[in-house]
Amino acid sequence: MNIILLGPPGAGKGTQARKLVDDRNMVQLSTGDMLRAARTSGTEMGRKVAAVMDRGELVTDEIVIGLIREQLLAAGDHGGFIFDGFPRTLAQADALGELLSEIGARVDHVIELQVNDDVLVERIIGRAAETVAAGGQARADDNEESLKTRLMAYYKQTSPLVGYYYAKGDLKTVDGLASMDDVAQSIADAIA
Ligand code: AMP
């Protein structure tokens, strides 16, 4: 079973994806994590994407589709893929459908995590503050300026995917403002 978690930054996609990995032996494919790993590995691609990410803009479709293709082909035995932060554009959504059909698979469920924008801003600024308080370094894009750009990128480029997957009949909407466990339960019900 392959699942897409759709929602704005701070909606809880990463948290819920990790839970599905633990509970169902699924494989989490987070393009944000892959891009952050590429940045620290000092590759040419990492250098190219760093400034774009820090501003909160989307990196090119070509780069993220390439990353996803590699991971899809490299994965061994597992309970399915959870796409977290991918696709983020209609072109990425089309590419994902094609890539999955190449390996004889499909998108089975798209879960939209619905939250309101005030909560997102609080969560993300809170996440940065917690990381710093614990002696860590906050994500370079977890500041108010980048957050505005990330939210705008979501509404302009990613939110059309809600309609796209609704029309395909794959969309389930979940209240992302509920507690972590309740959201997990709603997702479990939606994919049962
Ligand atoms: P995330 O961890 O999912 O919030 O992603 C962090 C940043 O990585 C985003 O703000 C984008 O700059 C970039 N990014 C992650 N996934 C994608 C994607 N599917 N398409 C384009 N850019 C992405």
PDB file of N, CA and C and ligand atoms in Angstrom, residues 9-10 13 30-33 35-36 49 52-61 64-65 68 84-89 92 127 139 141-142 146 150 153, ligand 1:
ATOM      1  N   PRO A   9       3.421  23.025   5.451  1.00  0.00           N
ATOM      2  CA  PRO A   9       4.519  22.824   6.408  1.00  0.00           C
ATOM      3  C   PRO A   9       3.985  22.927   7.829  1.00  0.00           C
ATOM      4  N   GLY A  10       4.397  22.010   8.692  1.00  0.00           N
ATOM      5  CA  GLY A  10       3.959  22.063  10.089  1.00  0.00           C
ATOM      6  C   GLY A  10       2.671  21.305  10.343  1.00  0.00           C
ATOM      7  N   LYS A  13       3.118  15.971   8.869  1.00  0.00           N
ATOM      8  CA  LYS A  13       3.358  14.896   7.905  1.00  0.00           C
ATOM      9  C   LYS A  13       4.508  13.985   8.361  1.00  0.00           C
ATOM     10  N   SER A  30      10.860  11.069   2.266  1.00  0.00           N
ATOM     11  CA  SER A  30      10.716  12.503   2.499  1.00  0.00           C
ATOM     12  C   SER A  30      11.728  13.248   1.643  1.00  0.00           C
ATOM     13  N   THR A  31      11.243  13.985   0.645  1.00  0.00           N
ATOM     14  CA  THR A  31      12.181  14.720  -0.210  1.00  0.00           C
ATOM     15  C   THR A  31      12.884  15.814   0.591  1.00  0.00           C
ATOM     16  N   GLY A  32      12.204  16.371   1.610  1.00  0.00           N
ATOM     17  CA  GLY A  32      12.864  17.378   2.467  1.00  0.00           C
ATOM     18  C   GLY A  32      14.081  16.768   3.167  1.00  0.00           C
ATOM     19  N   ASP A  33      13.917  15.564   3.732  1.00  0.00           N
ATOM     20  CA  ASP A  33      15.047  14.892   4.385  1.00  0.00           C
ATOM     21  C   ASP A  33      16.154  14.576   3.383  1.00  0.00           C
ATOM     22  N   LEU A  35      16.838  16.142   0.632  1.00  0.00           N
ATOM     23  CA  LEU A  35      17.505  17.384   0.218  1.00  0.00           C
ATOM     24  C   LEU A  35      18.414  17.906   1.326  1.00  0.00           C
ATOM     25  N   ARG A  36      17.962  17.779   2.596  1.00  0.00           N
ATOM     26  CA  ARG A  36      18.835  18.219   3.712  1.00  0.00           C
ATOM     27  C   ARG A  36      20.080  17.347   3.780  1.00  0.00           C
ATOM     28  N   VAL A  49      20.742  23.498  -4.161  1.00  0.00           N
ATOM     29  CA  VAL A  49      19.424  23.617  -3.527  1.00  0.00           C
ATOM     30  C   VAL A  49      19.430  24.404  -2.217  1.00  0.00           C
ATOM     31  N   VAL A  52      17.846  27.948  -2.165  1.00  0.00           N
ATOM     32  CA  VAL A  52      16.420  27.857  -2.510  1.00  0.00           C
ATOM     33  C   VAL A  52      15.630  27.383  -1.293  1.00  0.00           C
ATOM     34  N   MET A  53      16.151  26.350  -0.632  1.00  0.00           N
ATOM     35  CA  MET A  53      15.466  25.821   0.553  1.00  0.00           C
ATOM     36  C   MET A  53      15.420  26.843   1.684  1.00  0.00           C
ATOM     37  N   ASP A  54      16.524  27.532   1.897  1.00  0.00           N
ATOM     38  CA  ASP A  54      16.558  28.500   3.004  1.00  0.00           C
ATOM     39  C   ASP A  54      15.555  29.626   2.789  1.00  0.00           C
ATOM     40  N   ARG A  55      15.327  29.962   1.524  1.00  0.00           N
ATOM     41  CA  ARG A  55      14.323  31.003   1.240  1.00  0.00           C
ATOM     42  C   ARG A  55      12.914  30.463   1.417  1.00  0.00           C
ATOM     43  N   GLY A  56      12.755  29.154   1.364  1.00  0.00           N
ATOM     44  CA  GLY A  56      11.428  28.557   1.523  1.00  0.00           C
ATOM     45  C   GLY A  56      10.737  28.294   0.190  1.00  0.00           C
ATOM     46  N   GLU A  57      11.522  28.418  -0.903  1.00  0.00           N
ATOM     47  CA  GLU A  57      10.931  28.144  -2.225  1.00  0.00           C
ATOM     48  C   GLU A  57      11.081  26.665  -2.561  1.00  0.00           C
ATOM     49  N   LEU A  58      10.388  26.231  -3.601  1.00  0.00           N
ATOM     50  CA  LEU A  58      10.512  24.831  -4.016  1.00  0.00           C
ATOM     51  C   LEU A  58      11.727  24.642  -4.917  1.00  0.00           C
ATOM     52  N   VAL A  59      12.431  23.543  -4.744  1.00  0.00           N
ATOM     53  CA  VAL A  59      13.503  23.199  -5.678  1.00  0.00           C
ATOM     54  C   VAL A  59      12.856  22.621  -6.939  1.00  0.00           C
ATOM     55  N   THR A  60      13.653  22.418  -7.984  1.00  0.00           N
ATOM     56  CA  THR A  60      13.036  22.049  -9.270  1.00  0.00           C
ATOM     57  C   THR A  60      12.416  20.650  -9.232  1.00  0.00           C
ATOM     58  N   ASP A  61      11.396  20.483 -10.069  1.00  0.00           N
ATOM     59  CA  ASP A  61      10.745  19.173 -10.200  1.00  0.00           C
ATOM     60  C   ASP A  61      11.772  18.110 -10.591  1.00  0.00           C
ATOM     61  N   VAL A  64      13.799  16.761  -7.508  1.00  0.00           N
ATOM     62  CA  VAL A  64      13.078  15.897  -6.547  1.00  0.00           C
ATOM     63  C   VAL A  64      12.548  14.616  -7.204  1.00  0.00           C
ATOM     64  N   ILE A  65      12.155  14.707  -8.465  1.00  0.00           N
ATOM     65  CA  ILE A  65      11.693  13.486  -9.150  1.00  0.00           C
ATOM     66  C   ILE A  65      12.865  12.508  -9.285  1.00  0.00           C
ATOM     67  N   ILE A  68      13.393  10.781  -5.918  1.00  0.00           N
ATOM     68  CA  ILE A  68      12.352   9.786  -5.655  1.00  0.00           C
ATOM     69  C   ILE A  68      12.556   8.548  -6.538  1.00  0.00           C
ATOM     70  N   ASP A  84       6.158  11.773   1.892  1.00  0.00           N
ATOM     71  CA  ASP A  84       6.029  12.854   2.873  1.00  0.00           C
ATOM     72  C   ASP A  84       6.719  14.098   2.293  1.00  0.00           C
ATOM     73  N   GLY A  85       5.913  15.053   1.867  1.00  0.00           N
ATOM     74  CA  GLY A  85       6.493  16.265   1.251  1.00  0.00           C
ATOM     75  C   GLY A  85       6.720  16.109  -0.244  1.00  0.00           C
ATOM     76  N   PHE A  86       6.206  15.064  -0.821  1.00  0.00           N
ATOM     77  CA  PHE A  86       6.276  14.795  -2.264  1.00  0.00           C
ATOM     78  C   PHE A  86       5.017  14.044  -2.637  1.00  0.00           C
ATOM     79  N   PRO A  87       4.332  14.348  -3.723  1.00  0.00           N
ATOM     80  CA  PRO A  87       4.603  15.439  -4.665  1.00  0.00           C
ATOM     81  C   PRO A  87       4.152  16.800  -4.109  1.00  0.00           C
ATOM     82  N   ARG A  88       4.751  17.858  -4.641  1.00  0.00           N
ATOM     83  CA  ARG A  88       4.384  19.218  -4.244  1.00  0.00           C
ATOM     84  C   ARG A  88       3.930  20.050  -5.434  1.00  0.00           C
ATOM     85  N   THR A  89       3.968  19.486  -6.616  1.00  0.00           N
ATOM     86  CA  THR A  89       3.460  20.189  -7.808  1.00  0.00           C
ATOM     87  C   THR A  89       2.689  19.173  -8.652  1.00  0.00           C
ATOM     88  N   GLN A  92       5.018  16.893 -10.465  1.00  0.00           N
ATOM     89  CA  GLN A  92       5.540  15.821  -9.600  1.00  0.00           C
ATOM     90  C   GLN A  92       4.500  14.726  -9.404  1.00  0.00           C
ATOM     91  N   ARG A 127       8.788  24.706  17.120  1.00  0.00           N
ATOM     92  CA  ARG A 127       9.739  23.620  16.820  1.00  0.00           C
ATOM     93  C   ARG A 127      11.168  24.173  16.799  1.00  0.00           C
ATOM     94  N   ARG A 139      16.231  24.358  11.930  1.00  0.00           N
ATOM     95  CA  ARG A 139      16.267  24.356  10.476  1.00  0.00           C
ATOM     96  C   ARG A 139      16.397  25.792   9.977  1.00  0.00           C
ATOM     97  N   ASP A 141      15.219  27.090   7.522  1.00  0.00           N
ATOM     98  CA  ASP A 141      13.981  27.635   6.947  1.00  0.00           C
ATOM     99  C   ASP A 141      12.849  27.722   7.974  1.00  0.00           C
ATOM    100  N   ASP A 142      13.142  27.432   9.248  1.00  0.00           N
ATOM    101  CA  ASP A 142      12.109  27.565  10.296  1.00  0.00           C
ATOM    102  C   ASP A 142      12.161  28.959  10.922  1.00  0.00           C
ATOM    103  N   SER A 146      10.922  32.807   5.953  1.00  0.00           N
ATOM    104  CA  SER A 146      10.873  31.632   5.063  1.00  0.00           C
ATOM    105  C   SER A 146       9.536  30.923   5.177  1.00  0.00           C
ATOM    106  N   ARG A 150       7.128  29.553   2.367  1.00  0.00           N
ATOM    107  CA  ARG A 150       6.756  28.134   2.290  1.00  0.00           C
ATOM    108  C   ARG A 150       5.239  27.973   2.251  1.00  0.00           C
ATOM    109  N   ALA A 153       4.110  28.976  -1.182  1.00  0.00           N
ATOM    110  CA  ALA A 153       4.432  27.899  -2.142  1.00  0.00           C
ATOM    111  C   ALA A 153       3.399  26.789  -2.010  1.00  0.00           C
TER     112      ALA A 153
HETATM  113  P1  AMP B   1      10.097  19.818   4.053  1.00  0.00           P
HETATM  114  O1  AMP B   1      11.065  19.182   4.994  1.00  0.00           O
HETATM  115  O2  AMP B   1       9.192  18.813   3.378  1.00  0.00           O
HETATM  116  O3  AMP B   1       9.338  20.953   4.691  1.00  0.00           O
HETATM  117  O4  AMP B   1      10.956  20.463   2.861  1.00  0.00           O
HETATM  118  C1  AMP B   1      11.913  21.474   3.115  1.00  0.00           C
HETATM  119  C2  AMP B   1      12.238  22.212   1.821  1.00  0.00           C
HETATM  120  O5  AMP B   1      12.802  21.296   0.858  1.00  0.00           O
HETATM  121  C3  AMP B   1      11.057  22.833   1.106  1.00  0.00           C
HETATM  122  O6  AMP B   1      10.719  24.102   1.634  1.00  0.00           O
HETATM  123  C4  AMP B   1      11.588  22.924  -0.320  1.00  0.00           C
HETATM  124  O7  AMP B   1      12.539  23.972  -0.463  1.00  0.00           O
HETATM  125  C5  AMP B   1      12.344  21.617  -0.460  1.00  0.00           C
HETATM  126  N1  AMP B   1      11.473  20.508  -0.915  1.00  0.00           N
HETATM  127  C6  AMP B   1      11.126  19.394  -0.208  1.00  0.00           C
HETATM  128  N2  AMP B   1      10.343  18.590  -0.927  1.00  0.00           N
HETATM  129  C7  AMP B   1      10.158  19.208  -2.127  1.00  0.00           C
HETATM  130  C8  AMP B   1       9.426  18.893  -3.311  1.00  0.00           C
HETATM  131  N3  AMP B   1       8.709  17.765  -3.396  1.00  0.00           N
HETATM  132  N4  AMP B   1       9.488  19.772  -4.336  1.00  0.00           N
HETATM  133  C9  AMP B   1      10.218  20.891  -4.274  1.00  0.00           C
HETATM  134  N5  AMP B   1      10.913  21.269  -3.182  1.00  0.00           N
HETATM  135  C10 AMP B   1      10.899  20.437  -2.126  1.00  0.00           C
END
